[in-house]
Coordinates of C-alpha atoms in Angstrom, one line a residue:
X1 CA 0.0 0.0 0.0
X2 CA 2.8 2.4 0.9
X3 CA 4.6 1.6 -2.4
X4 CA 1.4 2.3 -4.3
X5 CA 1.0 5.7 -2.5
X6 CA 4.6 6.6 -3.3
X7 CA 4.1 5.7 -6.9
X8 CA 1.0 7.8 -7.2
X9 CA 2.7 10.8 -5.6
X10 CA 5.6 10.5 -8.0
X11 CA 3.2 10.4 -11.0
X12 CA 1.4 13.5 -9.6
X13 CA 4.7 15.4 -9.5
X14 CA 5.6 14.5 -13.1
X15 CA 2.1 15.4 -14.3
X16 CA 2.1 18.8 -12.5
X17 CA 5.6 19.5 -13.9
X18 CA 4.7 18.8 -17.5
X19 CA 3.0 22.1 -18.3
X20 CA 5.8 24.1 -16.6
X21 CA 8.4 22.2 -18.7
X22 CA 6.4 22.9 -21.8
X23 CA 6.2 26.6 -21.1
X24 CA 9.9 26.8 -20.2
X25 CA 10.9 24.8 -23.3
X26 CA 8.7 26.5 -25.8
X27 CA 11.0 29.5 -26.5
X28 CA 13.9 27.1 -26.9
X29 CA 11.9 24.9 -29.3
X30 CA 10.8 28.0 -31.3
X31 CA 14.3 29.3 -31.6
X32 CA 15.5 25.9 -32.7
X33 CA 12.7 25.6 -35.2
X34 CA 13.5 29.1 -36.6
X35 CA 17.2 28.3 -36.6
X36 CA 18.1 31.7 -35.2
X37 CA 19.3 32.9 -31.8
X38 CA 17.1 34.7 -29.4
X39 CA 17.3 38.5 -30.1
X40 CA 17.9 38.0 -33.8
X41 CA 14.6 39.6 -34.7
X42 CA 15.5 42.8 -32.8
X43 CA 18.8 43.0 -34.8
X44 CA 17.2 42.5 -38.2
X45 CA 18.4 45.2 -40.5
X46 CA 16.0 46.6 -43.1
X47 CA 17.0 48.8 -46.0
X48 CA 15.3 50.8 -48.7
X49 CA 16.8 53.1 -51.4
X50 CA 15.3 55.6 -53.9
X51 CA 16.5 58.5 -56.0
X52 CA 14.9 61.6 -57.5
X53 CA 16.0 64.0 -60.2
X54 CA 17.5 67.4 -58.9
X55 CA 18.8 68.7 -62.3
X56 CA 18.4 72.5 -62.3
X57 CA 17.2 74.7 -65.0
X58 CA 20.0 75.4 -67.5
X59 CA 19.2 79.1 -67.1
X60 CA 20.9 79.2 -63.7
X61 CA 24.5 80.2 -63.8
X62 CA 27.6 78.1 -63.7
X63 CA 29.7 79.1 -60.7
X64 CA 32.9 78.3 -62.6
X65 CA 32.2 80.7 -65.5
X66 CA 29.5 83.0 -64.2
X67 CA 27.5 82.2 -67.4
X68 CA 24.4 80.1 -67.8
X69 CA 24.9 76.3 -68.0
X70 CA 23.0 76.1 -71.2
X71 CA 23.0 72.3 -71.5
X72 CA 22.6 69.1 -69.5
X73 CA 25.1 66.3 -70.3
X74 CA 23.6 64.0 -67.7
X75 CA 21.1 64.4 -64.9
X76 CA 21.8 65.1 -61.3
X77 CA 20.2 63.1 -58.5
X78 CA 19.5 63.0 -54.8
X79 CA 19.7 59.4 -53.4
X80 CA 18.3 58.3 -50.1
X81 CA 19.2 55.1 -48.4
X82 CA 17.2 54.3 -45.3
X83 CA 18.4 51.8 -42.7
X84 CA 16.0 50.6 -40.1
X85 CA 16.3 48.3 -37.0
X86 CA 13.5 48.1 -34.5
X87 CA 12.7 51.7 -33.6
X88 CA 16.0 53.0 -34.9
X89 CA 16.0 54.6 -38.4
X90 CA 18.8 56.4 -40.2
X91 CA 18.8 58.2 -43.5
X92 CA 21.9 58.5 -45.7
X93 CA 21.3 61.3 -48.2
X94 CA 23.6 61.9 -51.2
X95 CA 23.6 64.9 -53.5
X96 CA 25.3 65.2 -56.9
X97 CA 26.3 68.7 -55.9
X98 CA 29.5 70.6 -55.0
X99 CA 28.7 70.7 -51.3
X100 CA 26.3 70.1 -48.5
X101 CA 26.4 73.5 -46.7
X102 CA 25.1 74.1 -43.2
X103 CA 22.0 76.0 -44.3
X104 CA 20.9 73.4 -46.9
X105 CA 21.6 70.5 -44.5
X106 CA 19.5 72.2 -41.8
X107 CA 16.6 72.7 -44.2
X108 CA 16.6 69.2 -45.7
X109 CA 17.0 67.5 -42.3
X110 CA 14.1 69.4 -40.9
X111 CA 11.9 68.5 -43.8
X112 CA 12.9 64.8 -43.9
X113 CA 12.6 64.4 -40.1
X114 CA 9.1 65.8 -40.2
X115 CA 8.1 63.5 -43.1
X116 CA 9.5 60.3 -41.6
X117 CA 8.9 61.1 -38.0
X118 CA 12.6 60.7 -37.0
X119 CA 15.2 62.9 -35.3
X120 CA 17.0 65.3 -37.5
X121 CA 20.4 64.1 -36.3
X122 CA 19.6 60.7 -37.7
X123 CA 20.0 62.1 -41.2
X124 CA 23.5 62.2 -42.8
X125 CA 24.0 64.5 -45.9
X126 CA 27.0 63.9 -48.2
X127 CA 27.8 65.7 -51.5
X128 CA 29.9 64.1 -54.2
X129 CA 31.7 67.4 -54.6
X130 CA 30.8 67.4 -58.3
X131 CA 32.1 70.6 -59.9
X132 CA 29.8 70.4 -62.9
X133 CA 26.8 71.2 -60.7
X134 CA 25.7 74.1 -58.4
X135 CA 26.7 74.7 -54.8
X136 CA 23.9 73.8 -52.4
X137 CA 21.6 76.8 -51.9
X138 CA 21.8 79.0 -48.9
X139 CA 18.2 79.2 -47.4
X140 CA 18.8 81.4 -44.4
X141 CA 21.6 83.1 -42.5
X142 CA 23.2 82.6 -39.1
X143 CA 24.8 79.2 -39.8
X144 CA 28.2 80.6 -40.6
X145 CA 28.2 84.0 -39.0
X146 CA 28.4 86.8 -41.5
X147 CA 29.4 84.4 -44.4
X148 CA 26.4 83.6 -46.5
X149 CA 27.7 82.1 -49.8
X150 CA 31.1 80.4 -50.1
X151 CA 33.8 82.4 -51.7
X152 CA 33.7 80.1 -54.8
X153 CA 30.0 80.3 -55.3
X154 CA 30.1 84.1 -55.8
X155 CA 33.6 84.5 -57.2
X156 CA 32.3 85.2 -60.8
X157 CA 28.7 86.2 -60.2
X158 CA 26.4 87.6 -57.5
X159 CA 24.3 85.3 -55.3
X160 CA 21.5 83.7 -57.4
X161 CA 18.8 83.5 -54.7
X162 CA 16.6 86.2 -56.3
X163 CA 16.8 84.6 -59.8
X164 CA 13.4 82.9 -60.5
X165 CA 15.0 79.8 -62.0
X166 CA 17.3 79.3 -59.0
X167 CA 14.5 80.0 -56.5
X168 CA 12.4 77.2 -58.1
X169 CA 15.4 74.9 -57.9
X170 CA 15.9 75.7 -54.2
X171 CA 12.4 74.5 -53.4
X172 CA 12.7 71.5 -55.8
X173 CA 15.9 70.3 -54.2
X174 CA 14.3 70.0 -50.8
X175 CA 11.0 68.5 -52.2
X176 CA 12.9 65.9 -54.2
X177 CA 15.1 65.0 -51.3
X178 CA 12.0 64.4 -49.1
X179 CA 10.4 62.4 -51.9
X180 CA 13.4 60.1 -52.2
X181 CA 13.6 59.6 -48.5
X182 CA 9.9 58.8 -48.3
X183 CA 10.0 56.3 -51.1
X184 CA 13.1 54.6 -49.6
X185 CA 11.3 54.3 -46.3
X186 CA 8.3 52.7 -48.0
X187 CA 10.5 50.1 -49.7
X188 CA 12.2 48.8 -46.5
X189 CA 13.0 45.1 -46.6
X190 CA 15.2 42.7 -44.6
X191 CA 18.8 42.9 -45.7
X192 CA 22.2 41.4 -44.9
X193 CA 25.3 43.7 -45.2
X194 CA 28.4 42.6 -47.1
X195 CA 31.6 44.5 -47.5
X196 CA 34.8 44.4 -49.6
X197 CA 37.3 46.7 -51.1
X198 CA 39.5 47.2 -54.1
X199 CA 42.8 49.0 -54.8
X200 CA 41.8 51.8 -57.2
X201 CA 45.0 53.9 -56.9
X202 CA 45.4 53.7 -60.7
X203 CA 42.6 56.2 -61.0
X204 CA 43.8 58.6 -58.3
X205 CA 46.6 61.2 -57.9
X206 CA 47.5 63.5 -55.0
X207 CA 47.6 66.9 -56.6
X208 CA 49.9 68.2 -53.9
X209 CA 53.3 66.5 -54.5
X210 CA 55.8 67.1 -51.6
X211 CA 58.7 69.4 -52.5
X212 CA 62.2 68.1 -51.9
X213 CA 63.7 70.8 -49.6
X214 CA 67.4 70.7 -50.6
X215 CA 70.0 69.0 -52.8
X216 CA 68.4 69.8 -56.2
X217 CA 70.3 72.0 -58.6
X218 CA 67.6 72.3 -61.3
X219 CA 64.8 70.3 -62.9
X220 CA 63.9 69.6 -66.5
X221 CA 60.2 69.4 -65.6
X222 CA 58.3 72.1 -67.7
X223 CA 56.5 74.8 -65.9
X224 CA 52.7 74.1 -65.4
X225 CA 53.3 70.4 -66.0
X226 CA 49.7 69.4 -65.2
X227 CA 46.6 68.0 -66.9
X228 CA 46.5 70.8 -69.4
X229 CA 50.1 70.1 -70.7
X230 CA 50.2 67.9 -73.8
X231 CA 53.0 65.7 -72.4
X232 CA 51.5 65.4 -68.9
X233 CA 51.7 62.0 -67.2
X234 CA 50.2 61.8 -63.7
X235 CA 52.6 59.0 -62.8
X236 CA 55.7 61.0 -63.4
X237 CA 57.5 63.4 -61.1
X238 CA 60.9 65.1 -61.3
X239 CA 63.4 64.6 -58.5
X240 CA 62.5 67.9 -56.9
X241 CA 59.2 66.4 -55.7
X242 CA 57.8 63.2 -54.1
X243 CA 54.3 61.8 -54.3
X244 CA 51.8 62.8 -51.8
X245 CA 49.6 60.3 -49.9
X246 CA 46.7 58.5 -51.4
X247 CA 44.0 56.3 -49.8
X248 CA 44.0 53.6 -52.4
X249 CA 40.8 51.8 -51.2
X250 CA 37.4 51.8 -52.8
X251 CA 35.0 50.2 -50.3
X252 CA 31.9 48.5 -51.4
X253 CA 29.0 48.0 -49.0
X254 CA 26.2 45.8 -50.5
X255 CA 22.8 45.2 -49.0
X256 CA 21.3 41.9 -50.2
X257 CA 17.9 40.4 -49.8
X258 CA 17.2 36.8 -48.5
X259 CA 17.8 35.4 -52.0
X260 CA 21.2 37.1 -52.2
X261 CA 20.1 39.7 -54.8
X262 CA 21.3 43.3 -54.6
X263 CA 19.1 45.8 -53.0
X264 CA 21.6 48.7 -52.7
X265 CA 25.3 49.2 -53.2
X266 CA 27.3 52.0 -51.5
X267 CA 30.7 52.7 -52.9
X268 CA 33.1 55.0 -51.1
X269 CA 36.5 56.4 -52.1
X270 CA 38.3 59.8 -51.9
X271 CA 38.6 61.6 -55.2
X272 CA 37.5 65.0 -56.6
X273 CA 34.6 64.7 -59.1
X274 CA 36.4 66.9 -61.7
X275 CA 37.1 64.7 -64.7
X276 CA 34.7 66.6 -67.0
X277 CA 35.3 70.0 -65.3
X278 CA 36.7 72.3 -66.7
X279 CA 36.6 70.8 -70.2
X280 CA 32.8 71.0 -70.5
X281 CA 30.5 73.7 -69.1
X282 CA 27.3 71.6 -69.2
X283 CA 25.6 70.2 -66.1
X284 CA 26.9 66.7 -65.3
X285 CA 27.3 64.3 -62.4
X286 CA 30.9 63.6 -63.7
X287 CA 32.5 60.2 -63.0
X288 CA 30.5 59.3 -59.8
X289 CA 27.3 59.7 -61.7
X290 CA 28.5 57.6 -64.6
X291 CA 29.8 54.9 -62.3
X292 CA 26.5 54.7 -60.4
X293 CA 24.7 54.3 -63.7
X294 CA 26.9 51.5 -64.8
X295 CA 26.8 49.8 -61.4
X296 CA 23.0 49.8 -61.5
X297 CA 23.0 48.2 -64.9
X298 CA 25.7 45.6 -64.2
X299 CA 25.1 44.7 -60.6
X300 CA 21.4 45.3 -60.0
X301 CA 19.8 47.3 -57.2
X302 CA 20.5 51.0 -56.8
X303 CA 23.9 52.4 -56.1
X304 CA 25.0 55.4 -54.0
X305 CA 28.4 57.1 -53.8
X306 CA 29.8 58.5 -50.5
X307 CA 32.7 60.9 -51.0
X308 CA 35.7 60.6 -48.8
X309 CA 38.5 63.0 -47.7
X310 CA 39.3 64.1 -51.2
X311 CA 40.6 67.7 -50.6
X312 CA 44.0 66.9 -52.3
X313 CA 43.0 64.0 -54.5
X314 CA 42.1 64.3 -58.2
X315 CA 41.3 61.7 -60.9
X316 CA 44.3 60.4 -62.7
X317 CA 43.1 61.8 -66.1
X318 CA 40.7 64.6 -67.1
X319 CA 38.1 64.9 -69.9
X320 CA 35.1 63.1 -71.1
X321 CA 37.0 59.9 -72.1
X322 CA 38.5 59.8 -68.6
X323 CA 34.9 59.8 -67.2
X324 CA 34.0 56.7 -69.2
X325 CA 37.2 54.9 -68.5
X326 CA 37.1 55.6 -64.8
X327 CA 33.5 54.6 -64.5
X328 CA 34.1 51.4 -66.4
X329 CA 37.1 50.5 -64.4
X330 CA 35.5 51.2 -61.0
X331 CA 32.4 49.3 -62.0
X332 CA 34.4 46.2 -62.9
X333 CA 36.3 46.5 -59.6
X334 CA 32.9 46.8 -57.8
X335 CA 31.5 43.7 -59.5
X336 CA 34.6 41.6 -58.5
X337 CA 34.5 43.0 -54.9
X338 CA 30.8 42.1 -54.8
X339 CA 31.5 38.6 -55.8
X340 CA 34.1 38.1 -53.1
X341 CA 32.7 40.3 -50.2
X342 CA 32.4 39.2 -46.6
X343 CA 29.1 39.3 -44.7
X344 CA 29.1 41.4 -41.5
X345 CA 27.6 39.9 -38.4
X346 CA 24.4 41.7 -37.3
X347 CA 24.8 44.4 -34.7
X348 CA 23.0 47.5 -33.3
X349 CA 22.3 50.4 -35.6
X350 CA 23.1 53.7 -33.8
X351 CA 24.0 57.2 -34.6
X352 CA 26.1 59.7 -32.6
X353 CA 26.9 63.3 -33.1
X354 CA 29.2 66.0 -31.7
X355 CA 30.2 69.6 -32.5
X356 CA 33.6 71.2 -32.3
X357 CA 34.7 74.8 -32.7
X358 CA 37.4 75.1 -35.4
X359 CA 39.7 78.1 -34.8
X360 CA 39.8 80.6 -37.7
X361 CA 42.5 82.5 -39.4
X362 CA 42.5 86.3 -39.4
X363 CA 40.7 86.3 -42.8
X364 CA 38.3 83.6 -41.5
X365 CA 37.4 85.8 -38.5
X366 CA 37.0 88.8 -40.7
X367 CA 34.8 87.0 -43.2
X368 CA 32.5 85.2 -40.7
X369 CA 32.7 87.5 -37.7
X370 CA 33.4 84.4 -35.6
X371 CA 36.4 83.3 -33.6
X372 CA 35.7 79.6 -34.2
X373 CA 33.5 77.8 -36.8
X374 CA 31.0 75.4 -35.2
X375 CA 31.4 72.1 -37.1
X376 CA 29.5 68.8 -36.9
X377 CA 31.0 65.3 -36.8
X378 CA 28.6 62.4 -37.0
X379 CA 28.9 58.6 -36.7
X380 CA 26.5 56.1 -38.1
X381 CA 27.4 52.6 -36.9
X382 CA 26.0 49.1 -37.6
X383 CA 27.8 46.2 -35.9
X384 CA 31.5 46.4 -36.8
X385 CA 31.0 49.1 -39.5
X386 CA 31.1 52.9 -38.8
X387 CA 30.6 55.8 -41.2
X388 CA 32.1 59.0 -39.7
X389 CA 31.6 62.5 -41.3
X390 CA 33.8 65.5 -41.6
X391 CA 32.6 68.9 -42.9
X392 CA 34.3 70.9 -45.7
X393 CA 37.2 69.7 -47.8
X394 CA 39.4 67.6 -45.6
X395 CA 42.6 66.4 -47.2
X396 CA 43.3 62.7 -47.4
X397 CA 45.6 62.4 -44.4
X398 CA 42.7 63.3 -42.1
X399 CA 40.8 60.2 -43.3
X400 CA 43.9 58.0 -43.1
X401 CA 44.6 59.1 -39.5
X402 CA 41.0 58.5 -38.4
X403 CA 40.8 55.1 -39.9
X404 CA 44.1 54.1 -38.3
X405 CA 42.8 55.1 -34.8
X406 CA 39.2 53.9 -35.1
X407 CA 38.2 51.0 -32.9
X408 CA 35.8 49.9 -35.7
X409 CA 37.5 47.4 -38.0
X410 CA 35.4 48.7 -40.9
X411 CA 35.5 52.6 -40.9
X412 CA 34.5 54.9 -43.7
X413 CA 35.6 58.5 -43.4
X414 CA 33.5 61.0 -45.4
X415 CA 34.3 64.6 -46.3
X416 CA 31.8 67.2 -47.7
X417 CA 29.2 66.2 -45.1
X418 CA 26.8 68.1 -42.9
X419 CA 28.4 71.5 -43.5
X420 CA 31.4 73.3 -45.0
X421 CA 33.4 73.8 -41.9
X422 CA 36.6 75.7 -42.7
X423 CA 36.6 74.6 -46.3
X424 CA 40.0 73.0 -47.2
X425 CA 41.7 71.6 -44.1
X426 CA 44.9 69.6 -43.7
X427 CA 46.9 68.1 -40.9
X428 CA 49.3 70.4 -38.9
X429 CA 52.2 71.5 -41.1
X430 CA 50.2 71.4 -44.4
X431 CA 49.9 75.2 -44.6
X432 CA 53.7 75.5 -44.7
X433 CA 53.7 73.6 -48.0
X434 CA 51.6 76.4 -49.6
X435 CA 49.5 75.9 -52.6
X436 CA 45.9 76.5 -53.6
X437 CA 44.4 74.3 -50.9
X438 CA 46.1 76.4 -48.1
X439 CA 45.2 79.8 -49.6
X440 CA 43.9 82.7 -47.6
X441 CA 40.3 82.4 -49.0
X442 CA 40.2 78.6 -49.5
X443 CA 41.4 77.5 -46.1
X444 CA 40.0 79.7 -43.3
X445 CA 41.0 77.4 -40.4
X446 CA 44.2 77.6 -38.5
X447 CA 46.9 75.0 -38.8
X448 CA 45.4 73.1 -35.8
X449 CA 41.9 72.7 -37.3
X450 CA 42.6 69.4 -39.0
X451 CA 44.0 67.8 -35.9
X452 CA 41.0 69.0 -33.9
X453 CA 38.7 67.3 -36.4
X454 CA 40.7 64.1 -36.3
X455 CA 40.7 64.0 -32.5
X456 CA 37.0 64.7 -32.2
X457 CA 36.1 62.1 -34.8
X458 CA 38.2 59.4 -33.1
X459 CA 36.7 60.3 -29.7
X460 CA 33.2 60.0 -31.1
X461 CA 34.1 56.6 -32.7
X462 CA 35.4 55.3 -29.4
X463 CA 32.3 56.5 -27.6
X464 CA 30.0 54.9 -30.2
X465 CA 32.0 51.7 -30.1
X466 CA 32.0 51.4 -26.3
X467 CA 28.3 52.1 -26.1
X468 CA 27.4 49.6 -28.8
X469 CA 29.4 46.9 -27.1
X470 CA 27.2 47.2 -24.1
X471 CA 24.0 46.6 -26.1

């Protein structure tokens, strides 16, 4: 009898425990059935991309000549790539324009933030620095002290804000940017992120060769031996100069759907968009535009170019033939990189932002009425990838220094983003070398400005990295 009671008690315990075991085991079973770890849904990245035409009326004036553009060689676009993860949403906006000045960035961020219901500081604005297009409009004052238009924009003509054609384009630029961002957000779909890179140094040259300081009696190199000289070869220097630094990497970030097909491709490198300029006075997106067109046709999806720290980097050749050859070569590299890319592990999508005051030269203080120029640095991070922005025209050594010190193994450093800063800016000692990029009007920051930007960018990357590791 006692054995029978013991047996019944034991059975009762097992029966009562069964529902509890089922409840406890259910999440484990579901995870096993879905073949994905707990939390994977929260880390699911979604991506959408869209573009819209922002080609201006040909009656507006070319800032290079002061005359009307007259013709369109190829269209200009705004491209918006939206990344989403849970409640986090980030917009990467790219313009086929010379710059992304503070005024236009403020205006477009405000409009997109309202349309998408996100914070304005979750929007990154990068310009390709395309010289065959207008400067971004100035919509209101107070962003750069007394300075309204950049020196270049009004060098050969007065401000165009009162011109009816230009005023219509000012409104259209913002409207089309919002339209692209909205359509990209509506097309969000799950994506994996892949990354690879190619050595594209054959298409790049540092236009600031380093002078040899002593020991040279004379040089046979002709005066003005540059792209306008009939014998010019970008790979040749005389003994009185050495080659300046070049970041040889083109990085390709591809977003792919569940079947492995391309949704969007970001390619990033540091090089002025000046192959057509100044050989053609028509509106054009230059080599970045032609490269994106070819990449779309060859690789599928929609492509987007993010300009790097290209202040002292030019294409290896100039002219319309150079545009096509460069675009063809970069597209072939991109296709090969795409085929051999590595997939990034999912991670948190986050954005961080800081502002620094860049000290100004005497001319800079006179022109702006400021002692320092407020300048933004932004980081957009996903897993082990970080995109960090610098304003203005940073020279290539700034990007190299930031990448070298970044805790993120995959770091892209952008120039021409979220403002004009102090325009051209190099590392300490660069001003002593002289040249156009260190001129009184082209470079209004002191010799310390570049190092301040590098330090602030690295600090923000470290902050972002440490915070993301805790998530």
